[in-house]
Amino acid sequence: MLVSENYSKRKVIINSAFAKEITRYSEYQIHWQGIERVQKAADFVFLYVTGMNAFIIPKRAFADEAAFERFYQACLEYWNAAKEREPAAEGAA
Amino acid sequence: MSGEAITIEYQRTPDDMARFCAKSYFKRTGTAGRFKNSLFSNLRGMLAGICILFAVLLFVTMADGQSVPDVFMLTFAVFSTPFLWIFFGACLAVCVLPSLFKCESCVYRRCRKSFGAGENPDKPSVFYCQKTLTLSPDTITEESAYGRSDLFWTVVSSVEVLDGFFCLFIGGTDGGYIVPDRYFASAAEKQRVYEQCLTWHEVAQEKAA
């Protein structure tokens, strides 16, 4: 029996270093440098890993509009900070 | 489950992905399938065209002061003309027949454009960066400079070997772990990995059932 992961329950954790998505059968962790872009639509926040692949976080997962907005702002902040750090990291490498 | 963990270090390129798409497309859709797909998509297009044509005819003739029944008569007259059906058949042949002769390199060229778009070879994105894939009896782990993914074999939809690639598909055949052949020491090594993965996958599916 194949377990479909697309519509299963998932948990998304974000911190200053990475975004992580956990389902019953998988874990996917990506540093903010690996996120292509962060976007917000009316009812969703999208963390694009590639043009075809994204973490999609629906508004209904949040207690209210303010919590949804806070989450989006935190994502933007972490992502922008990672983008600023990126050239320095490349130079060091 | 038994069997030692397998580690593969690999880095895909847009070229690999385009070749993979072309191979996969030709493997999954036979000549009949490609003909059917092309026929239906072109028929849909033609139907839409006829509807628009009918709406334009309706508008023009009504604007000309003629009544609605006249428009239907006119449409009926147009569609009863054998030339129209010949034209219709010719259009369909021109649109559908080339699909039978669509070659792998045509599909490759088309895919190559989309996979290479926006890609910087000096700084590969998440999709094209160097990765380490570790296959163990219970899990599949992939690590790169950008992050890490761990998943159980249960979510793997199929383990396949395509000409030039070793594939672990997740949720259908659109996504998954695609490893080009050059990262295997030999064809025998690729076959060994394939057979081992097949065993782990089958055991996981049985457990899930």
Coordinates of C-alpha atoms in Angstrom, one line a residue:
Chain A
M1 CA 0.0 0.0 0.0
L2 CA 1.4 3.4 -1.0
V3 CA 1.1 6.1 1.6
S4 CA 0.3 9.4 0.0
E5 CA 2.2 12.3 1.6
N6 CA 0.7 15.2 -0.3
Y7 CA -2.4 15.6 1.9
S8 CA -1.2 14.1 5.2
K9 CA -1.1 16.1 8.4
R10 CA 2.2 18.0 8.8
K11 CA 4.0 20.2 11.2
V12 CA 6.1 23.2 10.0
I13 CA 8.8 24.5 12.3
I14 CA 10.8 27.6 11.5
N15 CA 13.7 29.2 13.3
S16 CA 16.5 31.6 12.3
A17 CA 18.5 28.7 10.7
F18 CA 16.0 26.6 8.8
A19 CA 12.4 25.7 7.9
K20 CA 11.4 22.1 8.6
E21 CA 8.4 20.1 7.6
I22 CA 7.5 16.9 9.5
T23 CA 4.9 14.4 8.5
R24 CA 4.3 10.9 9.8
Y25 CA 6.7 9.4 7.2
S26 CA 9.1 12.1 6.4
E27 CA 11.1 15.1 7.6
Y28 CA 12.4 17.8 5.3
Q29 CA 14.7 20.5 6.6
I30 CA 16.1 23.3 4.5
H31 CA 18.3 26.3 5.4
W32 CA 16.9 29.7 4.6
Q33 CA 19.7 30.1 2.0
G34 CA 18.0 27.3 0.1
I35 CA 14.6 28.9 0.0
E36 CA 14.2 30.6 -3.4
R37 CA 11.5 33.0 -2.3
V38 CA 8.8 33.7 0.4
Q39 CA 5.4 34.7 -0.7
K40 CA 2.0 35.3 0.8
A41 CA -1.4 34.9 -0.8
A42 CA -4.7 35.6 0.8
D43 CA -4.9 32.3 2.6
F44 CA -1.4 30.8 2.3
V45 CA 2.2 31.4 2.9
F46 CA 4.5 29.8 0.3
L47 CA 8.2 29.0 1.0
Y48 CA 9.5 28.1 -2.5
V49 CA 12.4 25.6 -2.5
T50 CA 12.4 25.5 -6.3
G51 CA 9.9 27.0 -8.9
M52 CA 8.0 23.7 -8.7
N53 CA 8.3 22.8 -5.1
A54 CA 7.3 24.7 -2.0
F55 CA 6.2 24.4 1.6
I56 CA 2.6 25.6 1.6
I57 CA 1.2 26.8 4.9
P58 CA -2.5 27.5 5.0
K59 CA -4.0 30.3 7.1
R60 CA -6.5 27.9 8.7
A61 CA -3.6 26.4 10.6
F62 CA -3.3 29.6 12.6
A63 CA -5.4 30.8 15.5
D64 CA -6.1 34.1 13.9
E65 CA -5.1 36.6 11.2
A66 CA -2.5 38.2 13.4
A67 CA -0.8 34.9 14.1
F68 CA -0.7 34.2 10.3
E69 CA 0.8 37.6 9.7
R70 CA 3.4 37.1 12.5
F71 CA 4.4 33.8 10.9
Y72 CA 4.8 35.4 7.5
Q73 CA 6.8 38.3 8.9
A74 CA 9.1 35.9 10.8
C75 CA 9.7 33.9 7.6
L76 CA 10.5 37.1 5.7
E77 CA 12.9 38.2 8.4
Y78 CA 14.8 34.9 8.6
W79 CA 14.9 34.6 4.8
N80 CA 16.2 38.2 4.3
A81 CA 18.8 37.7 7.1
A82 CA 20.0 34.5 5.3
K83 CA 20.2 36.3 2.0
E84 CA 22.4 39.1 3.6
R85 CA 24.7 36.5 5.2
E86 CA 25.0 34.6 1.9
P87 CA 27.7 36.7 0.1
A88 CA 29.9 36.6 3.2
A89 CA 29.6 32.9 3.5
E90 CA 30.5 32.5 -0.2
G91 CA 33.5 34.7 0.2
A92 CA 34.7 32.6 3.2
A93 CA 34.3 29.5 1.2
Chain B
M1 CA 15.1 -5.5 7.4
S2 CA 18.5 -6.6 6.3
G3 CA 21.1 -5.1 4.0
E4 CA 23.8 -2.6 4.4
A5 CA 23.2 1.1 3.9
I6 CA 24.1 2.5 0.5
T7 CA 25.6 5.9 0.1
I8 CA 25.6 7.7 -3.3
E9 CA 27.1 11.2 -3.8
Y10 CA 25.7 12.9 -6.8
Q11 CA 24.9 16.2 -8.5
R12 CA 22.2 16.5 -11.2
T13 CA 22.5 19.1 -14.0
P14 CA 19.7 20.6 -16.1
D15 CA 21.0 18.4 -18.9
D16 CA 20.4 15.3 -16.8
M17 CA 16.9 16.4 -15.9
A18 CA 16.0 17.1 -19.5
R19 CA 17.3 13.7 -20.6
F20 CA 15.4 12.1 -17.8
C21 CA 12.2 13.8 -18.8
A22 CA 12.6 12.7 -22.4
K23 CA 13.3 9.1 -21.4
S24 CA 10.5 9.0 -18.9
Y25 CA 8.0 10.5 -21.3
F26 CA 8.8 7.9 -24.0
K27 CA 8.7 5.1 -21.5
R28 CA 5.3 6.0 -20.1
T29 CA 3.5 7.0 -23.3
G30 CA 3.6 4.6 -26.2
T31 CA 2.9 5.7 -29.8
A32 CA -0.9 5.0 -29.2
G33 CA -0.9 7.0 -26.0
R34 CA 0.9 10.0 -27.7
F35 CA -1.6 9.8 -30.6
K36 CA -4.6 9.7 -28.3
N37 CA -3.4 12.6 -26.1
S38 CA -2.6 14.7 -29.2
L39 CA -6.0 13.8 -30.8
F40 CA -8.0 14.8 -27.8
S41 CA -6.1 18.0 -27.0
N42 CA -6.5 19.1 -30.6
L43 CA -10.1 18.1 -30.8
R44 CA -10.7 20.2 -27.6
G45 CA -9.0 23.1 -29.3
M46 CA -11.0 22.8 -32.5
L47 CA -14.2 22.5 -30.5
A48 CA -13.4 25.8 -28.7
G49 CA -12.5 27.3 -32.1
I50 CA -15.9 26.3 -33.6
C51 CA -17.7 27.7 -30.6
I52 CA -15.9 31.0 -31.0
L53 CA -16.7 31.0 -34.7
F54 CA -20.3 30.3 -34.0
A55 CA -20.5 33.2 -31.5
V56 CA -18.8 35.5 -34.0
L57 CA -21.3 34.4 -36.8
L58 CA -24.2 35.0 -34.4
F59 CA -22.9 38.5 -33.5
V60 CA -22.1 39.5 -37.1
T61 CA -25.4 38.3 -38.6
M62 CA -27.5 39.8 -35.8
A63 CA -25.7 43.1 -36.1
D64 CA -26.5 42.9 -39.8
G65 CA -30.2 42.9 -38.9
Q66 CA -30.9 39.2 -39.5
S67 CA -32.9 37.1 -37.1
V68 CA -31.6 34.3 -34.9
P69 CA -33.1 31.4 -37.0
D70 CA -31.2 32.9 -40.0
V71 CA -28.0 32.5 -38.0
F72 CA -28.7 28.8 -37.4
M73 CA -29.6 28.3 -41.0
L74 CA -26.3 30.0 -42.0
T75 CA -24.3 27.9 -39.5
F76 CA -26.0 24.7 -40.8
A77 CA -25.2 25.7 -44.4
V78 CA -21.5 26.3 -43.4
F79 CA -21.2 22.9 -41.6
S80 CA -22.9 21.0 -44.4
T81 CA -20.2 22.1 -46.9
P82 CA -17.9 19.1 -47.6
F83 CA -15.0 21.5 -47.9
L84 CA -15.4 22.5 -44.3
W85 CA -15.1 18.8 -43.2
I86 CA -12.1 18.4 -45.5
F87 CA -10.5 21.4 -43.9
F88 CA -11.3 20.1 -40.5
G89 CA -9.8 16.7 -41.3
A90 CA -6.7 18.3 -42.8
C91 CA -6.2 20.5 -39.7
L92 CA -6.5 17.5 -37.4
A93 CA -4.0 15.5 -39.5
V94 CA -1.5 18.4 -39.4
C95 CA -1.9 18.8 -35.7
V96 CA -2.1 15.1 -34.6
L97 CA 0.2 13.2 -37.1
P98 CA 3.4 15.0 -36.0
S99 CA 2.9 13.6 -32.5
L100 CA 3.6 10.2 -33.9
F101 CA 6.9 11.3 -35.2
K102 CA 7.9 13.3 -32.1
C103 CA 11.4 12.2 -31.4
E104 CA 13.2 12.0 -28.0
S105 CA 15.6 14.8 -29.0
C106 CA 12.6 17.1 -29.6
V107 CA 11.3 16.5 -26.1
Y108 CA 14.8 16.8 -24.7
R109 CA 15.3 20.2 -26.3
R110 CA 12.0 21.5 -25.0
C111 CA 12.7 20.2 -21.4
R112 CA 16.3 21.5 -21.5
K113 CA 15.1 25.1 -22.0
S114 CA 12.8 25.0 -19.0
F115 CA 15.2 23.1 -16.7
G116 CA 18.1 25.4 -17.5
A117 CA 16.1 28.7 -17.1
G118 CA 17.5 30.9 -14.4
E119 CA 20.2 28.4 -13.3
N120 CA 23.6 29.7 -12.4
P121 CA 26.2 27.0 -13.0
D122 CA 28.6 28.7 -10.5
K123 CA 26.0 28.6 -7.7
P124 CA 23.7 25.7 -8.2
S125 CA 20.3 25.9 -6.6
V126 CA 18.8 23.4 -4.2
F127 CA 17.7 21.2 -7.1
Y128 CA 21.1 21.0 -8.7
C129 CA 23.6 21.2 -5.8
Q130 CA 25.9 18.4 -4.7
K131 CA 23.9 15.8 -2.6
T132 CA 24.6 12.7 -0.6
L133 CA 21.8 10.1 -0.8
T134 CA 21.9 7.4 1.9
L135 CA 19.6 4.4 1.4
S136 CA 19.2 2.3 4.4
P137 CA 16.7 -0.6 5.2
D138 CA 14.2 1.8 6.8
T139 CA 14.8 5.3 5.5
I140 CA 16.1 7.4 2.6
T141 CA 18.2 10.4 3.6
E142 CA 19.4 13.1 1.4
E143 CA 21.8 15.8 2.6
S144 CA 23.1 18.9 0.8
A145 CA 24.6 22.2 1.8
Y146 CA 21.1 23.6 1.9
G147 CA 19.4 21.0 4.1
R148 CA 18.3 17.5 4.7
S149 CA 15.4 15.2 4.0
D150 CA 14.5 11.9 5.7
L151 CA 11.7 9.7 4.6
F152 CA 10.5 6.1 5.1
W153 CA 10.3 3.7 2.2
T154 CA 6.5 3.6 2.6
V155 CA 6.1 6.9 0.7
V156 CA 8.2 5.7 -2.3
S157 CA 5.8 4.9 -5.1
S158 CA 8.2 3.0 -7.2
V159 CA 11.8 2.0 -7.7
E160 CA 12.8 2.1 -11.4
V161 CA 15.8 1.9 -13.7
L162 CA 15.6 4.0 -16.8
D163 CA 18.2 4.1 -19.5
G164 CA 20.8 6.4 -17.9
F165 CA 19.1 6.8 -14.5
F166 CA 18.2 5.2 -11.2
C167 CA 14.9 6.5 -9.9
L168 CA 13.0 6.4 -6.6
F169 CA 9.7 8.0 -7.4
I170 CA 7.7 9.7 -4.6
G171 CA 3.9 10.1 -5.1
G172 CA 3.6 9.2 -8.8
T173 CA 6.3 9.7 -11.4
D174 CA 6.8 13.4 -11.4
G175 CA 9.2 13.8 -8.4
G176 CA 11.7 11.8 -6.5
Y177 CA 15.3 10.9 -6.3
I178 CA 16.9 10.8 -9.8
V179 CA 20.5 9.6 -9.9
P180 CA 22.4 9.6 -13.2
D181 CA 24.3 6.5 -14.1
R182 CA 27.7 8.1 -14.0
Y183 CA 27.5 8.1 -10.1
F184 CA 27.5 4.2 -10.1
A185 CA 30.8 2.5 -10.4
S186 CA 29.4 0.1 -13.0
A187 CA 26.2 -1.3 -14.5
A188 CA 26.4 -4.2 -12.1
E189 CA 26.6 -1.8 -9.2
K190 CA 23.6 0.0 -10.4
Q191 CA 21.7 -3.3 -10.7
R192 CA 22.8 -4.3 -7.2
V193 CA 21.5 -1.0 -5.7
Y194 CA 18.2 -1.3 -7.7
E195 CA 17.6 -4.9 -6.4
Q196 CA 18.4 -3.9 -2.9
C197 CA 16.1 -0.9 -3.0
L198 CA 13.4 -3.0 -4.6
T199 CA 13.6 -5.4 -1.6
W200 CA 13.4 -2.6 1.0
H201 CA 10.5 -1.0 -0.9
E202 CA 8.5 -4.2 -1.1
V203 CA 9.0 -5.0 2.6
A204 CA 7.9 -1.4 3.5
Q205 CA 4.8 -1.7 1.3
E206 CA 3.9 -5.1 2.9
K207 CA 4.4 -3.6 6.4
A208 CA 2.2 -0.6 5.5
A209 CA -0.6 -2.9 4.2

